[in-house]
C-alpha cells in the first residue's frame, strides 16, 4: 500500500478529493435525472450543430411526456492508482429499461487535494457505437469533500455542474446549467462500498 508523508495510507487522507470519491462516492447510487430547455431562442441560435439540437429537443420532449428518467451510478475507488488516486464511474440514464445515456468515466485526482481531471466515454441513445464520443474535462472538490464543481462539455456546449452531498452523506443533489438549458440529478446510495 502506498503511504502519504507521515505514514498515512493514501486512501485515508483528508484531502477533499479523497473524501469526495473514496469516503463518500464509492458505491452504487440510484435516483432520477431531469433535463429541460430554458431558452429555445438561445438553443436555436447556438452553434452546437443540428444533431445536438435534435438530441436536445428529443430529450426535452420525452421527459415532458414520460417523466424524469432513472439514473444509476457505480463508483469504484482506486486510491493507489496514479499519482494521488483514481476512481472509476459508470453512469446510466434509462427510461422503461432503455438506455438513453451511458457514461464511463475515470477521475484522476490531483495531489493538490482539490483538483480532478475526468476522462470519459459517452454514448447517447440505446444503440452502441452510433452516437459516441470521448471527452476530458476538469472538476474541483470543495467544502472538505462535501461539494464539487465540474466544467463539462455536453451536447456541444459548456455546462457547469454543481454537486452537493447531503449532511448524512447518503444522497447527492446536482444542478447542471448552460446558456440554454438546465438539468438536475438526485441520487441516493443503495449499495455500500465494496
Tab-separated table of C-alpha atoms in Angstrom:
chain	number	residue	atom	x	y	z
A	1	UNK	CA	0.000	0.000	0.000
A	2	UNK	CA	1.307	3.437	-0.921
A	3	UNK	CA	1.713	5.799	2.003
A	4	UNK	CA	1.404	9.572	2.282
A	5	UNK	CA	4.001	11.573	4.260
A	6	UNK	CA	3.732	10.711	7.924
A	7	UNK	CA	2.839	7.080	7.229
A	8	UNK	CA	-0.866	7.700	6.474
A	9	UNK	CA	-2.288	5.259	3.914
A	10	UNK	CA	-3.040	7.183	0.741
A	11	UNK	CA	-6.751	6.373	0.789
A	12	UNK	CA	-7.150	7.683	4.338
A	13	UNK	CA	-6.044	11.271	3.830
A	14	UNK	CA	-8.445	14.137	4.468
A	15	UNK	CA	-7.826	15.705	1.056
A	16	UNK	CA	-11.203	16.925	-0.229
A	17	UNK	CA	-10.926	14.902	-3.435
A	18	UNK	CA	-10.189	11.717	-1.427
A	19	UNK	CA	-13.142	12.373	0.863
A	20	UNK	CA	-15.486	13.034	-2.073
A	21	UNK	CA	-14.597	9.979	-4.171
A	22	UNK	CA	-13.253	7.429	-1.681
A	23	UNK	CA	-15.149	8.085	1.571
A	24	UNK	CA	-18.464	9.362	0.180
A	25	UNK	CA	-18.783	8.455	-3.504
A	26	UNK	CA	-17.685	4.835	-3.590
A	27	UNK	CA	-20.652	2.522	-4.027
A	28	UNK	CA	-23.880	2.338	-6.001
A	29	UNK	CA	-26.300	5.259	-6.336
A	30	UNK	CA	-29.828	5.360	-7.782
A	31	UNK	CA	-32.133	8.275	-8.420
A	32	UNK	CA	-33.532	10.415	-11.187
A	33	UNK	CA	-32.261	12.917	-13.709
A	34	UNK	CA	-34.153	15.822	-15.240
A	35	UNK	CA	-33.446	17.859	-18.349
A	36	UNK	CA	-35.145	20.882	-19.871
A	37	UNK	CA	-34.546	23.674	-22.302
A	38	UNK	CA	-34.747	27.059	-20.584
A	39	UNK	CA	-34.342	29.194	-23.721
A	40	UNK	CA	-35.406	27.846	-27.107
A	41	UNK	CA	-34.207	31.068	-28.733
A	42	UNK	CA	-30.664	30.682	-27.364
A	43	UNK	CA	-30.686	26.982	-28.240
A	44	UNK	CA	-31.657	27.664	-31.865
A	45	UNK	CA	-29.033	30.422	-32.147
A	46	UNK	CA	-26.297	28.251	-30.628
A	47	UNK	CA	-23.629	26.628	-32.767
A	48	UNK	CA	-23.985	23.134	-31.375
A	49	UNK	CA	-24.975	21.574	-34.696
A	50	UNK	CA	-28.156	20.005	-35.993
A	51	UNK	CA	-27.549	16.575	-34.395
A	52	UNK	CA	-27.160	18.070	-30.910
A	53	UNK	CA	-30.217	20.305	-31.404
A	54	UNK	CA	-32.294	17.275	-32.378
A	55	UNK	CA	-30.991	15.325	-29.362
A	56	UNK	CA	-31.746	18.220	-27.004
A	57	UNK	CA	-35.248	18.634	-28.386
A	58	UNK	CA	-35.903	14.879	-28.155
A	59	UNK	CA	-34.678	14.704	-24.570
A	60	UNK	CA	-36.825	17.677	-23.556
A	61	UNK	CA	-39.978	16.297	-25.223
A	62	UNK	CA	-39.533	12.705	-23.987
A	63	UNK	CA	-39.137	13.849	-20.404
A	64	UNK	CA	-42.178	16.112	-20.619
A	65	UNK	CA	-44.270	13.230	-21.950
A	66	UNK	CA	-42.981	10.372	-19.784
A	67	UNK	CA	-41.434	11.971	-16.676
A	68	UNK	CA	-37.908	12.000	-15.312
A	69	UNK	CA	-35.679	9.069	-16.307
A	70	UNK	CA	-33.890	6.766	-13.852
A	71	UNK	CA	-30.209	7.321	-13.097
A	72	UNK	CA	-27.808	4.663	-11.819
A	73	UNK	CA	-24.177	5.229	-10.940
A	74	UNK	CA	-21.459	2.952	-9.570
A	75	UNK	CA	-18.182	4.416	-8.350
A	76	UNK	CA	-15.165	2.203	-7.672
A	77	UNK	CA	-12.308	3.724	-5.645
A	78	UNK	CA	-8.735	3.083	-6.735
A	79	UNK	CA	-6.768	5.043	-4.129
A	80	UNK	CA	-3.408	3.524	-5.062
A	81	UNK	CA	-3.664	4.182	-8.811
A	82	UNK	CA	-1.856	7.100	-10.376
A	83	UNK	CA	-0.114	9.914	-8.533
A	84	UNK	CA	-2.847	10.627	-5.977
A	85	UNK	CA	-5.551	8.058	-6.610
A	86	UNK	CA	-8.294	7.468	-9.140
A	87	UNK	CA	-11.936	6.411	-9.221
A	88	UNK	CA	-14.000	4.822	-11.970
A	89	UNK	CA	-17.664	5.627	-12.525
A	90	UNK	CA	-20.340	4.202	-14.800
A	91	UNK	CA	-23.470	6.347	-15.173
A	92	UNK	CA	-26.576	5.016	-16.892
A	93	UNK	CA	-29.723	7.045	-17.526
A	94	UNK	CA	-32.685	4.988	-18.705
A	95	UNK	CA	-36.420	5.062	-19.265
A	96	UNK	CA	-38.618	1.939	-19.347
A	97	UNK	CA	-35.412	-0.150	-19.256
A	98	UNK	CA	-33.987	1.503	-22.394
A	99	UNK	CA	-30.593	3.208	-22.052
A	100	UNK	CA	-30.827	6.872	-23.040
A	101	UNK	CA	-27.321	7.841	-21.908
A	102	UNK	CA	-24.253	5.864	-20.850
A	103	UNK	CA	-21.064	7.440	-19.485
A	104	UNK	CA	-17.929	5.608	-18.370
A	105	UNK	CA	-15.578	7.949	-16.502
A	106	UNK	CA	-12.200	7.853	-14.840
A	107	UNK	CA	-11.489	10.508	-12.214
A	108	UNK	CA	-7.763	11.241	-11.877
A	109	UNK	CA	-7.197	13.023	-8.578
A	110	UNK	CA	-4.684	15.849	-8.327
A	111	UNK	CA	-2.168	15.875	-5.489
A	112	UNK	CA	-3.257	19.445	-4.625
A	113	UNK	CA	-6.170	17.730	-2.865
A	114	UNK	CA	-8.989	19.505	-4.711
A	115	UNK	CA	-8.409	19.125	-8.457
A	116	UNK	CA	-9.676	16.312	-10.673
A	117	UNK	CA	-9.230	15.502	-14.356
A	118	UNK	CA	-12.089	13.483	-15.812
A	119	UNK	CA	-11.702	11.202	-18.830
A	120	UNK	CA	-14.970	9.889	-20.218
A	121	UNK	CA	-16.535	7.832	-22.968
A	122	UNK	CA	-20.182	8.647	-23.545
A	123	UNK	CA	-22.979	7.181	-25.597
A	124	UNK	CA	-26.241	8.936	-26.376
A	125	UNK	CA	-29.191	6.686	-27.132
A	126	UNK	CA	-29.737	2.947	-26.956
A	127	UNK	CA	-27.625	1.950	-29.970
A	128	UNK	CA	-23.964	1.148	-29.136
A	129	UNK	CA	-21.438	2.800	-31.445
A	130	UNK	CA	-23.867	5.246	-33.058
A	131	UNK	CA	-23.663	8.491	-31.051
A	132	UNK	CA	-20.463	8.203	-29.027
A	133	UNK	CA	-17.557	10.431	-28.125
A	134	UNK	CA	-14.584	10.723	-25.806
A	135	UNK	CA	-14.192	13.762	-23.582
A	136	UNK	CA	-11.845	15.232	-20.992
A	137	UNK	CA	-12.776	17.943	-18.524
A	138	UNK	CA	-11.916	19.237	-15.060
A	139	UNK	CA	-13.508	19.380	-11.644
A	140	UNK	CA	-12.787	20.981	-8.306
A	141	UNK	CA	-13.819	19.453	-4.989
A	142	UNK	CA	-14.886	21.958	-2.317
A	143	UNK	CA	-16.185	22.181	1.246
A	144	UNK	CA	-13.897	19.496	2.678
A	145	UNK	CA	-15.197	16.944	0.174
A	146	UNK	CA	-18.908	17.754	0.500
A	147	UNK	CA	-19.286	19.581	-2.847
A	148	UNK	CA	-17.889	19.527	-6.373
A	149	UNK	CA	-17.983	21.704	-9.471
A	150	UNK	CA	-17.455	20.133	-12.902
A	151	UNK	CA	-16.896	22.087	-16.124
A	152	UNK	CA	-18.381	19.650	-18.650
A	153	UNK	CA	-18.669	19.747	-22.447
A	154	UNK	CA	-22.083	18.178	-23.118
A	155	UNK	CA	-24.258	18.310	-26.228
A	156	UNK	CA	-21.861	20.668	-27.957
A	157	UNK	CA	-21.852	23.334	-25.253
A	158	UNK	CA	-20.077	24.015	-21.936
A	159	UNK	CA	-22.048	23.184	-18.775
A	160	UNK	CA	-21.284	23.978	-15.138
A	161	UNK	CA	-22.363	21.173	-12.813
A	162	UNK	CA	-22.541	21.766	-9.060
A	163	UNK	CA	-22.879	18.699	-6.833
A	164	UNK	CA	-23.785	18.906	-3.137
A	165	UNK	CA	-23.548	15.993	-0.709
A	166	UNK	CA	-26.268	15.821	1.970
A	167	UNK	CA	-25.212	16.010	5.609
A	168	UNK	CA	-25.880	12.271	6.073
A	169	UNK	CA	-23.508	11.517	3.138
A	170	UNK	CA	-26.124	9.177	1.663
A	171	UNK	CA	-27.594	11.428	-1.048
A	172	UNK	CA	-26.302	13.904	-3.603
A	173	UNK	CA	-28.088	16.677	-5.495
A	174	UNK	CA	-26.647	18.244	-8.624
A	175	UNK	CA	-27.676	21.131	-10.832
A	176	UNK	CA	-26.176	21.463	-14.303
A	177	UNK	CA	-26.635	24.693	-16.269
A	178	UNK	CA	-25.668	26.036	-19.656
A	179	UNK	CA	-26.699	29.014	-21.765
A	180	UNK	CA	-29.915	27.370	-22.977
A	181	UNK	CA	-30.715	24.544	-20.578
A	182	UNK	CA	-30.694	23.032	-17.141
A	183	UNK	CA	-30.530	19.526	-15.721
A	184	UNK	CA	-30.643	18.005	-12.253
A	185	UNK	CA	-29.565	14.762	-10.653
A	186	UNK	CA	-30.907	13.427	-7.365
A	187	UNK	CA	-29.292	10.186	-6.240
A	188	UNK	CA	-29.186	8.142	-3.060
A	189	UNK	CA	-26.750	5.426	-2.035
A	190	UNK	CA	-28.226	1.946	-2.434
A	191	UNK	CA	-25.060	-0.131	-2.286
A	192	UNK	CA	-22.212	0.163	0.171
A	193	UNK	CA	-18.617	0.427	-0.986
A	194	UNK	CA	-17.005	-2.877	-1.904
